[in-house]
């Protein structure tokens, strides 16, 4: 018996948040801290719209300001469940992985990453 799985292809533009040392999969809920300026701006953009953001792991964990070239091309579209002010400059957030996504085109690198 064979099953044909239909692959959903939908092009969207989303703010991108680079994850350092973390990976989120669809169906997982992840709690983590974000403190980089680009990350906070990307989260603000996501919260103003539909609370979705693209979470992508960065290749070099030591890089503090990664560009799109320094991120993996496959990540997860996540729904932001909750954001808490954690420190003066940072937040703690809860996000749920919704579906896998591939970065096709960089839309912006400043003031935050968008693809």
GROMACS .gro file of N, CA and C in nm, residues 23-30 55 74-79 95-101:
model
   66
   23UNK      N    1   1.667   2.395   1.843
   23UNK     CA    2   1.592   2.359   1.723
   23UNK      C    3   1.450   2.330   1.766
   24UNK      N    4   1.354   2.380   1.691
   24UNK     CA    5   1.213   2.356   1.718
   24UNK      C    6   1.156   2.275   1.603
   25UNK      N    7   1.073   2.177   1.635
   25UNK     CA    8   1.007   2.095   1.534
   25UNK      C    9   0.857   2.120   1.539
   26UNK      N   10   0.787   2.094   1.429
   26UNK     CA   11   0.641   2.108   1.431
   26UNK      C   12   0.579   2.023   1.542
   27UNK      N   13   0.485   2.082   1.613
   27UNK     CA   14   0.418   2.012   1.723
   27UNK      C   15   0.484   2.029   1.858
   28UNK      N   16   0.606   2.081   1.861
   28UNK     CA   17   0.678   2.104   1.987
   28UNK      C   18   0.645   2.241   2.042
   29UNK      N   19   0.648   2.253   2.174
   29UNK     CA   20   0.641   2.384   2.240
   29UNK      C   21   0.776   2.406   2.305
   30UNK      N   22   0.833   2.523   2.281
   30UNK     CA   23   0.967   2.554   2.329
   30UNK      C   24   0.964   2.684   2.408
   55UNK      N   25   1.137   3.054   1.300
   55UNK     CA   26   1.250   3.024   1.388
   55UNK      C   27   1.349   2.937   1.312
   74UNK      N   28   1.632   2.592   0.636
   74UNK     CA   29   1.506   2.530   0.677
   74UNK      C   30   1.484   2.558   0.825
   75UNK      N   31   1.363   2.601   0.857
   75UNK     CA   32   1.327   2.629   0.995
   75UNK      C   33   1.182   2.590   1.018
   76UNK      N   34   1.123   2.649   1.120
   76UNK     CA   35   0.985   2.618   1.156
   76UNK      C   36   0.905   2.746   1.175
   77UNK      N   37   0.788   2.750   1.113
   77UNK     CA   38   0.695   2.859   1.139
   77UNK      C   39   0.634   2.829   1.275
   78UNK      N   40   0.643   2.925   1.366
   78UNK     CA   41   0.596   2.904   1.502
   78UNK      C   42   0.493   3.009   1.540
   79UNK      N   43   0.402   2.969   1.626
   79UNK     CA   44   0.302   3.059   1.683
   79UNK      C   45   0.353   3.099   1.820
   95UNK      N   46   0.684   2.933   2.237
   95UNK     CA   47   0.644   2.924   2.097
   95UNK      C   48   0.610   2.779   2.063
   96UNK      N   49   0.511   2.763   1.976
   96UNK     CA   50   0.471   2.630   1.932
   96UNK      C   51   0.502   2.614   1.784
   97UNK      N   52   0.578   2.512   1.750
   97UNK     CA   53   0.611   2.485   1.610
   97UNK      C   54   0.487   2.442   1.534
   98UNK      N   55   0.461   2.508   1.422
   98UNK     CA   56   0.342   2.478   1.342
   98UNK      C   57   0.375   2.392   1.220
   99UNK      N   58   0.470   2.440   1.140
   99UNK     CA   59   0.507   2.364   1.020
   99UNK      C   60   0.647   2.401   0.975
  100UNK      N   61   0.709   2.309   0.906
  100UNK     CA   62   0.844   2.328   0.852
  100UNK      C   63   0.837   2.429   0.739
  101UNK      N   64   0.942   2.509   0.725
  101UNK     CA   65   0.946   2.609   0.618
  101UNK      C   66   1.088   2.623   0.565
   0.00000   0.00000   0.00000
